[in-house]
């Protein structure tokens, strides 16, 4: 969720910042933060007391503990890279927004939202990120007045964020009264027929 919310904010020039919750450092010198500009990756190691706090957290306190540790880590990385005040404020606002949303984010995926010209129904595809579910996708088929004709989960079961799987939902189309989602090679991965 944090990665999704921080899109577009440049912290250290890396395409990926990995925050490690272990103390096995694979770089000589035991540096806490390593940024490799050649490969555009960064590694940031948590302190032993931060790892202990995560290990000892219960289900109710874990999200806020993780939130605080990750926020502090990203602010530390921003400080080490002499980021502008605006970048640091954006990190703070992002983390505040995540906490205020109770670690829940739902977004409609516009590129998969399709209108059926014959039935005049619209299929809206949503992606949900949350503490409880990880990543979940669902489709809601509605008429112009907002009446829901059917709704279905696209992939069953609680999952951790599956970036590869979520990118498999590349295209959508109507085939008669059936709404179909296709992966990038045109293979059908989900379909739902509208009750008549």
mmCIF file of C-alpha atoms in Angstrom:
data_model
loop_
_atom_site.group_PDB
_atom_site.id
_atom_site.type_symbol
_atom_site.label_atom_id
_atom_site.label_comp_id
_atom_site.label_asym_id
_atom_site.label_seq_id
_atom_site.Cartn_x
_atom_site.Cartn_y
_atom_site.Cartn_z
ATOM 1 C CA UNK A 1 0.000 0.000 0.000
ATOM 2 C CA UNK A 2 2.832 2.377 0.861
ATOM 3 C CA UNK A 3 4.465 1.843 -2.526
ATOM 4 C CA UNK A 4 1.160 2.590 -4.263
ATOM 5 C CA UNK A 5 0.630 5.795 -2.287
ATOM 6 C CA UNK A 6 4.200 7.040 -2.767
ATOM 7 C CA UNK A 7 4.220 6.686 -6.569
ATOM 8 C CA UNK A 8 5.972 9.641 -8.148
ATOM 9 C CA UNK A 9 7.851 10.736 -5.020
ATOM 10 C CA UNK A 10 11.618 10.627 -5.651
ATOM 11 C CA UNK A 11 13.458 9.689 -2.444
ATOM 12 C CA UNK A 12 16.876 8.372 -3.467
ATOM 13 C CA UNK A 13 16.787 7.662 -7.190
ATOM 14 C CA UNK A 14 16.143 3.946 -6.721
ATOM 15 C CA UNK A 15 13.449 2.049 -8.513
ATOM 16 C CA UNK A 16 13.069 -0.135 -5.434
ATOM 17 C CA UNK A 17 13.840 0.433 -1.756
ATOM 18 C CA UNK A 18 14.041 -2.793 0.252
ATOM 19 C CA UNK A 19 13.613 -2.487 3.999
ATOM 20 C CA UNK A 20 15.146 -5.562 5.653
ATOM 21 C CA UNK A 21 13.873 -6.856 8.972
ATOM 22 C CA UNK A 22 16.936 -8.986 9.724
ATOM 23 C CA UNK A 23 20.482 -8.227 10.725
ATOM 24 C CA UNK A 24 22.390 -10.265 8.137
ATOM 25 C CA UNK A 25 24.000 -7.477 6.175
ATOM 26 C CA UNK A 26 25.488 -8.562 2.884
ATOM 27 C CA UNK A 27 27.779 -5.575 2.539
ATOM 28 C CA UNK A 28 31.035 -5.032 4.437
ATOM 29 C CA UNK A 29 31.034 -2.312 7.075
ATOM 30 C CA UNK A 30 27.577 -3.020 8.494
ATOM 31 C CA UNK A 31 26.030 0.044 6.888
ATOM 32 C CA UNK A 32 22.403 0.650 7.806
ATOM 33 C CA UNK A 33 21.552 2.072 4.383
ATOM 34 C CA UNK A 34 23.062 1.155 1.036
ATOM 35 C CA UNK A 35 22.056 2.814 -2.221
ATOM 36 C CA UNK A 36 23.422 1.422 -5.471
ATOM 37 C CA UNK A 37 22.830 4.042 -8.158
ATOM 38 C CA UNK A 38 24.191 1.744 -10.891
ATOM 39 C CA UNK A 39 21.458 -0.843 -10.357
ATOM 40 C CA UNK A 40 18.960 1.676 -8.931
ATOM 41 C CA UNK A 41 18.242 -0.335 -5.773
ATOM 42 C CA UNK A 42 18.490 0.518 -2.088
ATOM 43 C CA UNK A 43 18.628 -1.582 1.062
ATOM 44 C CA UNK A 44 17.775 -0.216 4.489
ATOM 45 C CA UNK A 45 18.303 -2.411 7.565
ATOM 46 C CA UNK A 46 16.079 -2.070 10.612
ATOM 47 C CA UNK A 47 17.607 -1.906 14.066
ATOM 48 C CA UNK A 48 17.309 -4.910 16.433
ATOM 49 C CA UNK A 49 14.811 -3.095 18.654
ATOM 50 C CA UNK A 50 12.590 -2.372 15.629
ATOM 51 C CA UNK A 51 12.662 -6.045 14.630
ATOM 52 C CA UNK A 52 11.824 -7.038 18.205
ATOM 53 C CA UNK A 53 8.903 -4.591 18.243
ATOM 54 C CA UNK A 54 7.514 -6.195 15.078
ATOM 55 C CA UNK A 55 8.026 -9.728 16.434
ATOM 56 C CA UNK A 56 6.311 -8.905 19.728
ATOM 57 C CA UNK A 57 3.373 -7.013 18.223
ATOM 58 C CA UNK A 58 -0.058 -8.580 18.365
ATOM 59 C CA UNK A 59 -2.600 -8.541 15.546
ATOM 60 C CA UNK A 60 -4.137 -5.278 16.776
ATOM 61 C CA UNK A 61 -0.920 -3.306 17.252
ATOM 62 C CA UNK A 62 1.152 -4.667 14.381
ATOM 63 C CA UNK A 63 -0.191 -2.336 11.630
ATOM 64 C CA UNK A 64 0.626 0.826 13.617
ATOM 65 C CA UNK A 65 4.040 -0.470 14.655
ATOM 66 C CA UNK A 66 4.901 -1.358 11.053
ATOM 67 C CA UNK A 67 3.500 2.000 9.901
ATOM 68 C CA UNK A 68 5.733 3.920 12.317
ATOM 69 C CA UNK A 69 8.869 1.902 11.540
ATOM 70 C CA UNK A 70 8.411 2.228 7.764
ATOM 71 C CA UNK A 71 7.612 5.934 8.038
ATOM 72 C CA UNK A 72 10.745 6.557 10.114
ATOM 73 C CA UNK A 73 12.863 4.484 7.706
ATOM 74 C CA UNK A 74 11.695 6.431 4.643
ATOM 75 C CA UNK A 75 12.162 9.761 6.422
ATOM 76 C CA UNK A 76 15.685 8.663 7.421
ATOM 77 C CA UNK A 77 16.446 7.720 3.798
ATOM 78 C CA UNK A 78 15.092 11.107 2.653
ATOM 79 C CA UNK A 79 17.280 12.861 5.248
ATOM 80 C CA UNK A 80 20.392 10.904 4.212
ATOM 81 C CA UNK A 81 19.756 11.910 0.579
ATOM 82 C CA UNK A 82 19.165 15.573 1.472
ATOM 83 C CA UNK A 83 15.666 15.497 0.007
ATOM 84 C CA UNK A 84 13.701 18.697 -0.078
ATOM 85 C CA UNK A 85 11.277 19.685 2.638
ATOM 86 C CA UNK A 86 8.474 19.032 0.129
ATOM 87 C CA UNK A 87 9.499 15.364 -0.298
ATOM 88 C CA UNK A 88 9.613 14.847 3.472
ATOM 89 C CA UNK A 89 6.202 16.508 3.839
ATOM 90 C CA UNK A 90 4.809 14.252 1.080
ATOM 91 C CA UNK A 91 6.078 11.180 2.943
ATOM 92 C CA UNK A 92 4.464 12.436 6.166
ATOM 93 C CA UNK A 93 1.158 13.208 4.399
ATOM 94 C CA UNK A 94 1.158 9.816 2.697
ATOM 95 C CA UNK A 95 1.655 7.958 5.956
ATOM 96 C CA UNK A 96 -0.972 10.107 7.674
ATOM 97 C CA UNK A 97 -3.423 9.313 4.870
ATOM 98 C CA UNK A 98 -2.717 5.573 5.187
ATOM 99 C CA UNK A 99 -3.319 5.649 8.943
ATOM 100 C CA UNK A 100 -6.496 7.731 8.549
ATOM 101 C CA UNK A 101 -7.835 5.210 6.027
ATOM 102 C CA UNK A 102 -7.286 2.425 8.596
ATOM 103 C CA UNK A 103 -4.855 0.779 6.170
ATOM 104 C CA UNK A 104 -7.544 0.336 3.518
ATOM 105 C CA UNK A 105 -7.336 1.480 -0.093
ATOM 106 C CA UNK A 106 -9.860 0.869 -2.829
ATOM 107 C CA UNK A 107 -9.417 2.083 -6.373
ATOM 108 C CA UNK A 108 -11.440 1.647 -9.515
ATOM 109 C CA UNK A 109 -9.296 0.445 -12.401
ATOM 110 C CA UNK A 110 -10.451 2.665 -15.231
ATOM 111 C CA UNK A 111 -8.705 0.766 -18.022
ATOM 112 C CA UNK A 112 -10.787 -2.319 -17.114
ATOM 113 C CA UNK A 113 -14.090 -0.458 -16.736
ATOM 114 C CA UNK A 114 -16.221 -1.225 -19.789
ATOM 115 C CA UNK A 115 -19.744 -0.319 -20.912
ATOM 116 C CA UNK A 116 -21.937 -2.785 -22.784
ATOM 117 C CA UNK A 117 -23.637 -0.897 -25.625
ATOM 118 C CA UNK A 118 -26.441 -3.451 -25.949
ATOM 119 C CA UNK A 119 -27.455 -3.787 -22.282
ATOM 120 C CA UNK A 120 -26.229 -0.314 -21.274
ATOM 121 C CA UNK A 121 -24.622 -1.854 -18.206
ATOM 122 C CA UNK A 122 -21.142 -0.880 -17.037
ATOM 123 C CA UNK A 123 -18.656 -3.271 -15.443
ATOM 124 C CA UNK A 124 -16.447 -1.518 -12.891
ATOM 125 C CA UNK A 125 -13.331 -3.375 -11.717
ATOM 126 C CA UNK A 126 -11.897 -2.514 -8.293
ATOM 127 C CA UNK A 127 -8.627 -3.299 -6.566
ATOM 128 C CA UNK A 128 -8.566 -3.304 -2.764
ATOM 129 C CA UNK A 129 -5.440 -3.216 -0.584
ATOM 130 C CA UNK A 130 -5.954 -3.767 3.137
ATOM 131 C CA UNK A 131 -4.388 -5.162 6.271
ATOM 132 C CA UNK A 132 -7.007 -7.916 6.460
ATOM 133 C CA UNK A 133 -7.186 -9.023 2.841
ATOM 134 C CA UNK A 134 -3.822 -8.094 1.372
ATOM 135 C CA UNK A 135 -4.883 -7.577 -2.222
ATOM 136 C CA UNK A 136 -8.374 -8.301 -3.491
ATOM 137 C CA UNK A 137 -10.096 -7.620 -6.816
ATOM 138 C CA UNK A 138 -13.803 -7.502 -7.574
ATOM 139 C CA UNK A 139 -16.175 -6.476 -10.343
ATOM 140 C CA UNK A 140 -19.436 -4.603 -9.934
ATOM 141 C CA UNK A 141 -21.890 -4.421 -12.856
ATOM 142 C CA UNK A 142 -24.249 -1.463 -12.682
ATOM 143 C CA UNK A 143 -26.815 0.390 -14.747
ATOM 144 C CA UNK A 144 -26.821 4.161 -15.338
ATOM 145 C CA UNK A 145 -28.920 4.777 -12.213
ATOM 146 C CA UNK A 146 -26.313 3.063 -10.036
ATOM 147 C CA UNK A 147 -28.324 -0.107 -9.423
ATOM 148 C CA UNK A 148 -26.021 -3.103 -8.970
ATOM 149 C CA UNK A 149 -27.032 -6.027 -11.192
ATOM 150 C CA UNK A 150 -24.260 -8.333 -9.985
ATOM 151 C CA UNK A 151 -21.005 -8.249 -8.091
ATOM 152 C CA UNK A 152 -18.279 -10.859 -7.786
ATOM 153 C CA UNK A 153 -14.816 -11.320 -6.352
ATOM 154 C CA UNK A 154 -12.321 -11.942 -9.123
ATOM 155 C CA UNK A 155 -9.872 -14.104 -7.138
ATOM 156 C CA UNK A 156 -11.050 -15.970 -4.043
ATOM 157 C CA UNK A 157 -9.257 -15.971 -0.714
ATOM 158 C CA UNK A 158 -7.038 -13.646 1.276
ATOM 159 C CA UNK A 159 -3.755 -12.939 -0.457
ATOM 160 C CA UNK A 160 -0.679 -10.912 0.122
ATOM 161 C CA UNK A 161 -0.084 -8.260 -2.493
ATOM 162 C CA UNK A 162 0.567 -10.183 -5.691
ATOM 163 C CA UNK A 163 1.978 -7.639 -8.088
ATOM 164 C CA UNK A 164 2.620 -10.130 -10.856
ATOM 165 C CA UNK A 165 -0.910 -11.535 -10.610
ATOM 166 C CA UNK A 166 -2.523 -8.119 -10.456
ATOM 167 C CA UNK A 167 -0.771 -7.097 -13.648
ATOM 168 C CA UNK A 168 -2.311 -10.084 -15.374
ATOM 169 C CA UNK A 169 -5.590 -8.185 -15.545
ATOM 170 C CA UNK A 170 -4.599 -6.320 -18.704
ATOM 171 C CA UNK A 171 -7.767 -5.935 -20.790
ATOM 172 C CA UNK A 172 -11.504 -6.253 -20.438
ATOM 173 C CA UNK A 173 -14.373 -6.586 -22.854
ATOM 174 C CA UNK A 174 -17.994 -7.563 -23.193
ATOM 175 C CA UNK A 175 -18.893 -10.705 -25.128
ATOM 176 C CA UNK A 176 -22.651 -10.464 -25.416
ATOM 177 C CA UNK A 177 -23.962 -10.505 -21.831
ATOM 178 C CA UNK A 178 -20.672 -11.764 -20.399
ATOM 179 C CA UNK A 179 -17.976 -9.468 -19.018
ATOM 180 C CA UNK A 180 -14.490 -10.908 -19.549
ATOM 181 C CA UNK A 181 -11.073 -9.947 -18.169
ATOM 182 C CA UNK A 182 -8.033 -10.981 -20.199
ATOM 183 C CA UNK A 183 -4.373 -11.209 -19.344
ATOM 184 C CA UNK A 184 -1.838 -9.437 -21.534
ATOM 185 C CA UNK A 185 -1.596 -12.310 -24.031
ATOM 186 C CA UNK A 186 -5.369 -12.422 -24.549
ATOM 187 C CA UNK A 187 -6.099 -15.450 -22.362
ATOM 188 C CA UNK A 188 -9.322 -15.216 -20.360
ATOM 189 C CA UNK A 189 -8.686 -15.096 -16.594
ATOM 190 C CA UNK A 190 -12.166 -14.154 -15.359
ATOM 191 C CA UNK A 191 -15.712 -13.920 -16.671
ATOM 192 C CA UNK A 192 -19.138 -13.151 -15.271
ATOM 193 C CA UNK A 193 -22.490 -13.325 -17.029
ATOM 194 C CA UNK A 194 -25.179 -10.777 -16.249
ATOM 195 C CA UNK A 195 -28.418 -12.382 -15.093
ATOM 196 C CA UNK A 196 -31.283 -11.681 -17.530
#
